[in-house]
Amino acid sequence: MTLPDGRLRVLSLATLYPNDSAPNFGVFVERQMQAVVRTGEVDLVVINPVGLPPFPLSWHARYRRLARLPAHEERGGVTVLRPRFSLIPAIGGPLNARLLADAVLPLARQLHAEQPFDLIDAQFFYPDGPAAVSIARDLGLPSSIKARGADIHYWGKAFGTAGQVRKAGREATGLLAVAAGLADNMAALGIPREKIALHRTGLDRQAFCPRDRAAARSRYDLPEAATVLITIGSLIARKGQVHAIDALAQLPGAILLLAGAGPDEGSLKAHAARLGIAAQVRFLGAVPHGDLPQLLSAADVFVLPTASEGLANAWVEALACGVPVVTTPIPGAVELITDPAYGRLAPRSGPAIAAAVREILAAPPPREAVLRGADGFSWEANAAALTAYWRRLAETFRSAG
């Protein structure tokens, strides 16, 4: 079914994908897909389903913004389609894969009839994965699912979804994981390890590089001589910003920048106030992805006391800007932070994080040494590997049929 010009035709499901109302929402998936299209080897259609609840919840401002998103959009050369599906916020998680598949299947059948696909792809394990497997089965096509971290660590164990994750993992033609440790986690759930290929994240190497430190600090009104820590990520318990604030209390005069938005903002502000360091913690809100290189360049250390990740893009982006990383000793981090110049792995507690930061500050690694931690990461390499994997999967499936 490959197109006459030799390109693959791929339909990819991605529930996490940027839009005009949430430009940072899954920006790493968009960067990957844009790089895939630039290879010229794939005719790609991204389906980014929009979940909308029933009335009266649908009148919430967030859902009204989603309802106004265009059903068809070209973003950075990528065709993005947004069919709507029903969801029940907070409690409807176990139903989402089935509801998503039911909403997407008619569109997938129509597109496949107009120009056949070679592969159905899912960019997250849940709810995208079970839906992709179901659609591929209906169309008689191979399916692939990518695991990124929380989709395995949470949905792979949660009541009502764990069985769906395992079933999709067993039935998919091929699987991807962003880190070897994540693949091991998948295998521990009962997903066949031999089906899982490693596909690491990418990096915009032109954007993420060291910037002038003095100019960066001036832009964000930061004292030139101060110790500056930065954390990037949604303000949710899993990311562990509370432990970064605890660490800050043990680093006199240091400043902590929190780039991100989320439901924990109020409790984090209250915690900093209780510790008497509210003036040292700066809540920046959701920072545009394009501003992150300069923001990172203003920092001495990047801190992410996360409970779980696959291989966090933010780790790689920090290293590419010459900023050493302090994070937890979870599998993806163990695979990346392999040299003291790249940073430290510390338990998820304020004292341990503060000690790791002090170690780095006592003997700051040369910037050139930190930069080596991001060697090999690029969106071009990521796209080439993904395209080659998709092609192998499609050809193997055709040969077996």
Short mmCIF file of C-alpha atoms in Angstrom, two decimals:
data_model
loop_
_atom_site.label_atom_id
_atom_site.label_comp_id
_atom_site.label_asym_id
_atom_site.label_seq_id
_atom_site.Cartn_x
_atom_site.Cartn_y
_atom_site.Cartn_z
CA MET A 1 0.00 0.00 0.00
CA THR A 2 3.01 2.32 0.07
CA LEU A 3 2.35 5.36 -2.14
CA PRO A 4 3.61 5.26 -5.75
CA ASP A 5 6.43 7.66 -4.84
CA GLY A 6 7.63 5.27 -2.13
CA ARG A 7 6.33 7.26 0.83
CA LEU A 8 4.57 5.57 3.70
CA ARG A 9 1.06 6.72 4.56
CA VAL A 10 0.60 6.82 8.32
CA LEU A 11 -2.36 7.74 10.50
CA SER A 12 -1.20 8.76 13.98
CA LEU A 13 -3.44 9.25 17.02
CA ALA A 14 -2.20 11.84 19.52
CA THR A 15 -4.48 13.03 22.32
CA LEU A 16 -1.65 15.30 23.49
CA TYR A 17 -0.92 17.82 20.73
CA PRO A 18 -0.60 21.62 20.68
CA ASN A 19 -3.36 23.94 19.58
CA ASP A 20 -3.87 27.68 19.57
CA SER A 21 -5.45 27.67 23.03
CA ALA A 22 -2.71 25.43 24.52
CA PRO A 23 0.47 25.93 22.47
CA ASN A 24 2.70 24.02 24.93
CA PHE A 25 0.39 21.01 25.20
CA GLY A 26 2.48 18.13 23.79
CA VAL A 27 4.83 20.41 21.87
CA PHE A 28 7.40 17.59 21.76
CA VAL A 29 4.96 15.42 19.76
CA GLU A 30 4.40 18.25 17.30
CA ARG A 31 8.16 18.80 16.86
CA GLN A 32 8.57 15.09 16.15
CA MET A 33 5.78 15.02 13.59
CA GLN A 34 7.06 18.13 11.83
CA ALA A 35 10.48 16.50 11.57
CA VAL A 36 8.89 13.32 10.16
CA VAL A 37 7.14 15.33 7.44
CA ARG A 38 10.41 17.11 6.59
CA THR A 39 12.03 13.76 5.78
CA GLY A 40 9.78 13.56 2.72
CA GLU A 41 9.31 9.84 3.38
CA VAL A 42 5.90 9.87 5.06
CA ASP A 43 2.45 11.09 4.08
CA LEU A 44 1.30 11.77 7.63
CA VAL A 45 -2.14 12.49 9.02
CA VAL A 46 -2.36 13.31 12.73
CA ILE A 47 -5.70 12.79 14.45
CA ASN A 48 -5.85 14.83 17.64
CA PRO A 49 -9.25 13.91 19.12
CA VAL A 50 -10.93 16.57 21.23
CA GLY A 51 -12.77 15.25 24.27
CA LEU A 52 -15.83 17.25 25.27
CA PRO A 53 -18.10 16.49 28.25
CA PRO A 54 -21.92 16.58 28.19
CA PHE A 55 -23.89 19.67 29.15
CA PRO A 56 -23.59 21.52 31.54
CA LEU A 57 -19.87 20.70 31.96
CA SER A 58 -19.31 21.61 28.33
CA TRP A 59 -19.97 25.25 29.23
CA HIS A 60 -16.77 25.45 31.26
CA ALA A 61 -14.43 27.98 29.63
CA ARG A 62 -11.78 25.34 28.97
CA TYR A 63 -14.15 23.12 27.00
CA ARG A 64 -15.67 26.02 25.12
CA ARG A 65 -12.17 26.90 23.90
CA LEU A 66 -11.64 23.32 22.79
CA ALA A 67 -15.00 23.23 21.03
CA ARG A 68 -13.93 26.22 18.95
CA LEU A 69 -10.79 24.54 17.62
CA PRO A 70 -10.86 23.89 13.86
CA ALA A 71 -11.68 20.34 12.81
CA HIS A 72 -8.96 20.46 10.13
CA GLU A 73 -5.73 22.41 10.40
CA GLU A 74 -2.28 22.50 8.83
CA ARG A 75 0.30 23.13 11.57
CA GLY A 76 3.93 23.41 10.51
CA GLY A 77 3.34 21.25 7.44
CA VAL A 78 1.42 18.57 9.37
CA THR A 79 -2.22 17.77 8.64
CA VAL A 80 -4.09 17.74 11.98
CA LEU A 81 -7.70 16.52 12.21
CA ARG A 82 -9.74 16.98 15.37
CA PRO A 83 -12.85 14.83 15.57
CA ARG A 84 -14.83 15.26 18.79
CA PHE A 85 -15.53 12.49 21.27
CA SER A 86 -17.48 12.36 24.50
CA LEU A 87 -15.76 12.15 27.85
CA ILE A 88 -16.66 12.32 31.51
CA PRO A 89 -14.04 14.41 33.34
CA ALA A 90 -12.22 12.90 36.34
CA ILE A 91 -14.09 9.57 36.47
CA GLY A 92 -14.44 8.55 32.83
CA GLY A 93 -10.85 7.47 32.19
CA PRO A 94 -11.60 3.75 31.69
CA LEU A 95 -14.12 4.62 28.97
CA ASN A 96 -11.96 7.03 26.99
CA ALA A 97 -10.22 4.53 24.69
CA ARG A 98 -13.51 3.01 23.54
CA LEU A 99 -15.18 6.41 23.10
CA LEU A 100 -12.16 7.69 21.22
CA ALA A 101 -12.08 4.68 18.89
CA ASP A 102 -15.81 4.96 18.16
CA ALA A 103 -15.40 8.63 17.24
CA VAL A 104 -12.28 8.19 15.10
CA LEU A 105 -13.12 4.98 13.24
CA PRO A 106 -15.59 6.49 10.73
CA LEU A 107 -13.06 9.16 9.79
CA ALA A 108 -10.26 6.58 9.58
CA ARG A 109 -12.38 4.39 7.28
CA GLN A 110 -13.15 7.37 5.03
CA LEU A 111 -9.50 8.45 4.78
CA HIS A 112 -8.34 4.88 4.20
CA ALA A 113 -10.89 4.45 1.38
CA GLU A 114 -9.67 7.63 -0.28
CA GLN A 115 -5.98 6.72 0.00
CA PRO A 116 -4.96 3.56 1.90
CA PHE A 117 -2.77 3.82 4.97
CA ASP A 118 0.20 1.56 5.69
CA LEU A 119 0.11 1.86 9.48
CA ILE A 120 -1.96 3.12 12.42
CA ASP A 121 0.20 4.76 15.06
CA ALA A 122 -0.48 5.89 18.65
CA GLN A 123 1.70 8.50 20.33
CA PHE A 124 0.67 7.54 23.88
CA PHE A 125 -0.25 4.25 25.44
CA TYR A 126 -3.58 5.35 26.86
CA PRO A 127 -6.14 6.14 25.60
CA ASP A 128 -4.46 6.36 22.18
CA GLY A 129 -3.02 2.83 22.19
CA PRO A 130 -6.14 0.66 22.61
CA ALA A 131 -7.98 2.93 20.15
CA ALA A 132 -5.23 2.59 17.54
CA VAL A 133 -5.16 -1.20 17.88
CA SER A 134 -8.94 -1.36 17.44
CA ILE A 135 -8.89 0.89 14.36
CA ALA A 136 -5.97 -1.01 12.81
CA ARG A 137 -7.78 -4.30 13.34
CA ASP A 138 -10.86 -2.93 11.56
CA LEU A 139 -8.80 -1.70 8.61
CA GLY A 140 -6.56 -4.78 8.42
CA LEU A 141 -3.40 -2.76 9.16
CA PRO A 142 -0.43 -3.00 11.54
CA SER A 143 -0.42 -0.84 14.66
CA SER A 144 2.28 0.79 16.74
CA ILE A 145 2.09 2.35 20.21
CA LYS A 146 4.67 4.61 21.84
CA ALA A 147 5.14 4.70 25.62
CA ARG A 148 6.42 7.93 27.12
CA GLY A 149 6.24 7.52 30.89
CA ALA A 150 3.10 8.44 32.82
CA ASP A 151 0.97 6.58 30.28
CA ILE A 152 2.60 3.38 31.60
CA HIS A 153 3.33 4.36 35.20
CA TYR A 154 -0.20 5.60 35.86
CA TRP A 155 -2.64 4.14 33.31
CA GLY A 156 -0.75 0.85 33.25
CA LYS A 157 -1.60 0.32 36.92
CA ALA A 158 -4.85 2.24 37.41
CA PHE A 159 -8.11 0.43 38.04
CA GLY A 160 -10.13 0.10 34.86
CA THR A 161 -7.28 0.89 32.48
CA ALA A 162 -4.43 -1.46 33.45
CA GLY A 163 -6.02 -4.39 31.61
CA GLN A 164 -6.59 -2.25 28.53
CA VAL A 165 -2.94 -1.18 28.49
CA ARG A 166 -1.72 -4.78 28.78
CA LYS A 167 -4.11 -6.00 26.09
CA ALA A 168 -3.12 -3.23 23.68
CA GLY A 169 0.56 -3.98 24.32
CA ARG A 170 0.05 -7.65 23.52
CA GLU A 171 -2.03 -7.00 20.40
CA ALA A 172 -0.10 -4.11 18.81
CA THR A 173 2.20 -5.07 15.95
CA GLY A 174 5.06 -3.02 17.39
CA LEU A 175 5.86 -0.92 20.45
CA LEU A 176 8.20 1.96 21.25
CA ALA A 177 9.58 3.25 24.55
CA VAL A 178 11.58 6.42 25.15
CA ALA A 179 13.96 4.67 27.58
CA ALA A 180 15.14 1.14 28.22
CA GLY A 181 13.99 1.37 31.83
CA LEU A 182 10.50 2.23 30.65
CA ALA A 183 10.55 -0.83 28.39
CA ASP A 184 11.43 -2.90 31.47
CA ASN A 185 8.47 -1.34 33.32
CA MET A 186 6.24 -2.34 30.41
CA ALA A 187 7.55 -5.89 30.49
CA ALA A 188 6.85 -6.03 34.23
CA LEU A 189 3.19 -5.34 33.41
CA GLY A 190 3.10 -8.36 31.12
CA ILE A 191 3.78 -6.64 27.80
CA PRO A 192 6.16 -8.66 25.58
CA ARG A 193 9.63 -7.14 25.95
CA GLU A 194 10.78 -8.47 22.59
CA LYS A 195 8.21 -6.27 20.81
CA ILE A 196 9.56 -3.04 22.31
CA ALA A 197 12.07 -0.88 20.42
CA LEU A 198 13.87 2.09 21.94
CA HIS A 199 13.02 5.50 20.46
CA ARG A 200 14.54 8.39 22.37
CA THR A 201 13.28 11.93 22.35
CA GLY A 202 14.45 14.66 20.01
CA LEU A 203 15.87 18.15 20.43
CA ASP A 204 15.82 21.40 18.49
CA ARG A 205 19.57 21.88 18.44
CA GLN A 206 19.40 25.32 16.87
CA ALA A 207 17.10 26.65 19.58
CA PHE A 208 18.44 24.76 22.61
CA CYS A 209 21.99 25.93 23.00
CA PRO A 210 23.73 28.14 25.57
CA ARG A 211 22.75 31.81 25.50
CA ASP A 212 24.52 34.76 27.05
CA ARG A 213 24.07 34.37 30.80
CA ALA A 214 24.16 38.09 31.65
CA ALA A 215 21.54 38.90 29.03
CA ALA A 216 19.35 36.02 30.18
CA ARG A 217 19.50 37.13 33.80
CA SER A 218 18.80 40.71 32.85
CA ARG A 219 15.70 39.67 30.88
CA TYR A 220 14.27 37.87 33.91
CA ASP A 221 15.45 40.47 36.45
CA LEU A 222 17.76 38.04 38.21
CA PRO A 223 20.80 39.15 40.23
CA GLU A 224 24.01 38.31 38.41
CA ALA A 225 25.64 36.77 41.51
CA ALA A 226 22.65 34.79 42.80
CA THR A 227 22.34 31.01 42.66
CA VAL A 228 19.42 30.30 40.35
CA LEU A 229 17.60 26.97 40.19
CA ILE A 230 14.92 26.22 37.62
CA THR A 231 12.17 23.63 37.36
CA ILE A 232 10.12 23.20 34.18
CA GLY A 233 6.91 21.21 34.14
CA SER A 234 3.25 21.17 35.05
CA LEU A 235 2.58 22.09 38.66
CA ILE A 236 1.35 18.66 39.72
CA ALA A 237 2.38 16.39 42.57
CA ARG A 238 4.18 13.93 40.29
CA LYS A 239 6.70 16.57 39.21
CA GLY A 240 7.69 17.20 42.83
CA GLN A 241 8.12 20.98 42.90
CA VAL A 242 7.38 20.87 46.63
CA HIS A 243 10.72 19.08 47.15
CA ALA A 244 12.53 21.74 45.13
CA ILE A 245 11.02 24.38 47.41
CA ASP A 246 12.13 22.37 50.47
CA ALA A 247 15.65 22.26 49.00
CA LEU A 248 15.62 26.01 48.39
CA ALA A 249 15.03 26.60 52.10
CA GLN A 250 18.46 25.02 52.70
CA LEU A 251 20.25 27.12 50.07
CA PRO A 252 20.50 30.65 51.52
CA GLY A 253 20.04 33.41 48.97
CA ALA A 254 19.15 31.07 46.11
CA ILE A 255 16.24 31.73 43.76
CA LEU A 256 13.91 29.08 42.33
CA LEU A 257 12.15 29.63 39.01
CA LEU A 258 9.05 27.51 38.45
CA ALA A 259 8.08 27.45 34.77
CA GLY A 260 4.72 25.79 34.35
CA ALA A 261 1.08 25.98 35.33
CA GLY A 262 -1.16 23.53 37.13
CA PRO A 263 -3.50 22.77 40.01
CA ASP A 264 -0.76 22.73 42.67
CA GLU A 265 0.20 26.39 42.24
CA GLY A 266 -1.79 27.58 45.26
CA SER A 267 -0.48 24.90 47.61
CA LEU A 268 3.11 25.44 46.42
CA LYS A 269 2.86 29.18 47.07
CA ALA A 270 1.46 28.49 50.53
CA HIS A 271 4.28 26.03 51.24
CA ALA A 272 6.94 28.55 50.25
CA ALA A 273 5.27 31.14 52.49
CA ARG A 274 5.25 28.74 55.45
CA LEU A 275 8.99 28.20 54.98
CA GLY A 276 9.57 31.96 54.84
CA ILE A 277 11.02 31.87 51.31
CA ALA A 278 8.09 33.12 49.24
CA ALA A 279 10.20 35.99 47.88
CA GLN A 280 12.78 33.50 46.57
CA VAL A 281 10.30 31.42 44.57
CA ARG A 282 9.12 32.88 41.28
CA PHE A 283 6.08 31.39 39.60
CA LEU A 284 6.42 32.13 35.89
CA GLY A 285 3.31 30.33 34.64
CA ALA A 286 3.28 28.52 31.31
CA VAL A 287 6.37 29.73 29.45
CA PRO A 288 6.33 29.54 25.63
CA HIS A 289 8.57 26.73 24.46
CA GLY A 290 10.60 29.14 22.36
CA ASP A 291 11.53 31.14 25.48
CA LEU A 292 12.94 28.17 27.38
CA PRO A 293 16.53 28.30 25.99
CA GLN A 294 17.09 31.80 27.34
CA LEU A 295 15.35 30.99 30.61
CA LEU A 296 17.50 27.89 31.07
CA SER A 297 20.63 29.88 30.28
CA ALA A 298 19.87 32.10 33.27
CA ALA A 299 20.05 29.13 35.67
CA ASP A 300 22.90 27.40 37.48
CA VAL A 301 21.10 24.07 38.01
CA PHE A 302 17.96 22.46 36.59
CA VAL A 303 15.97 20.57 39.25
CA LEU A 304 13.19 18.05 38.61
CA PRO A 305 12.27 15.92 41.68
CA THR A 306 9.87 13.83 39.62
CA ALA A 307 8.24 10.61 40.76
CA SER A 308 8.12 9.12 37.26
CA GLU A 309 9.12 9.95 33.70
CA GLY A 310 10.15 8.12 30.59
CA LEU A 311 13.00 10.28 29.40
CA ALA A 312 12.05 13.89 30.10
CA ASN A 313 12.57 16.33 27.25
CA ALA A 314 13.33 18.98 29.85
CA TRP A 315 16.43 17.06 31.04
CA VAL A 316 17.85 16.98 27.52
CA GLU A 317 16.97 20.61 26.82
CA ALA A 318 18.70 21.72 30.03
CA LEU A 319 21.88 19.83 29.15
CA ALA A 320 21.81 21.28 25.64
CA CYS A 321 21.82 24.75 27.21
CA GLY A 322 24.80 23.83 29.39
CA VAL A 323 22.81 23.48 32.63
CA PRO A 324 23.52 20.44 34.85
CA VAL A 325 20.53 18.47 36.09
CA VAL A 326 19.45 17.28 39.54
CA THR A 327 16.69 14.72 39.33
CA THR A 328 15.56 11.45 40.85
CA PRO A 329 17.23 8.07 40.14
CA ILE A 330 14.44 6.75 37.94
CA PRO A 331 15.29 4.56 34.92
CA GLY A 332 15.29 7.24 32.20
CA ALA A 333 17.42 9.57 34.31
CA VAL A 334 19.90 6.79 35.11
CA GLU A 335 20.32 6.26 31.37
CA LEU A 336 20.91 9.96 30.69
CA ILE A 337 22.82 11.32 33.70
CA THR A 338 25.85 9.06 33.25
CA ASP A 339 28.61 11.56 34.05
CA PRO A 340 29.02 13.89 37.05
CA ALA A 341 29.28 16.78 34.60
CA TYR A 342 25.69 16.13 33.56
CA GLY A 343 24.37 16.45 37.10
CA ARG A 344 23.33 14.34 40.07
CA LEU A 345 20.67 11.78 40.94
CA ALA A 346 19.12 12.40 44.33
CA PRO A 347 16.25 10.97 46.40
CA ARG A 348 12.98 12.88 46.34
CA SER A 349 13.54 15.02 49.43
CA GLY A 350 14.58 18.58 50.12
CA PRO A 351 17.80 17.76 52.02
CA ALA A 352 19.00 15.31 49.35
CA ILE A 353 18.28 17.73 46.52
CA ALA A 354 19.97 20.60 48.35
CA ALA A 355 23.05 18.45 48.93
CA ALA A 356 23.21 17.54 45.24
CA VAL A 357 22.90 21.19 44.23
CA ARG A 358 25.67 22.18 46.65
CA GLU A 359 27.95 19.51 45.15
CA ILE A 360 27.48 20.96 41.68
CA LEU A 361 27.94 24.55 42.86
CA ALA A 362 31.11 23.64 44.75
CA ALA A 363 32.77 22.47 41.53
CA PRO A 364 30.75 23.68 38.53
CA PRO A 365 31.41 21.44 35.52
CA PRO A 366 32.74 23.09 32.35
CA ARG A 367 29.90 24.03 30.04
CA GLU A 368 31.44 21.97 27.23
CA ALA A 369 31.29 18.87 29.44
CA VAL A 370 27.62 19.48 30.29
CA LEU A 371 26.76 19.91 26.61
CA ARG A 372 28.05 16.41 25.83
CA GLY A 373 25.09 15.02 27.78
CA ALA A 374 22.82 16.07 24.90
CA ASP A 375 24.99 14.60 22.15
CA GLY A 376 23.05 12.45 19.71
CA PHE A 377 19.70 14.10 20.41
CA SER A 378 18.03 15.92 17.53
CA TRP A 379 14.62 15.93 15.90
CA GLU A 380 16.27 14.89 12.64
CA ALA A 381 17.72 11.75 14.25
CA ASN A 382 14.43 11.10 16.04
CA ALA A 383 12.41 11.38 12.81
CA ALA A 384 14.81 9.22 10.81
CA ALA A 385 14.63 6.46 13.43
CA LEU A 386 10.84 6.65 13.68
CA THR A 387 10.38 6.57 9.91
CA ALA A 388 12.69 3.57 9.54
CA TYR A 389 10.84 1.75 12.34
CA TRP A 390 7.43 2.43 10.77
CA ARG A 391 8.68 1.19 7.41
CA ARG A 392 10.07 -2.04 8.90
CA LEU A 393 6.81 -2.65 10.74
CA ALA A 394 4.67 -2.11 7.64
CA GLU A 395 6.89 -4.29 5.42
CA THR A 396 7.03 -7.09 7.98
CA PHE A 397 3.25 -7.02 8.36
CA ARG A 398 2.74 -7.19 4.59
CA SER A 399 5.20 -10.05 4.28
CA ALA A 400 3.48 -12.00 7.03
CA GLY A 401 0.08 -11.46 5.43
#
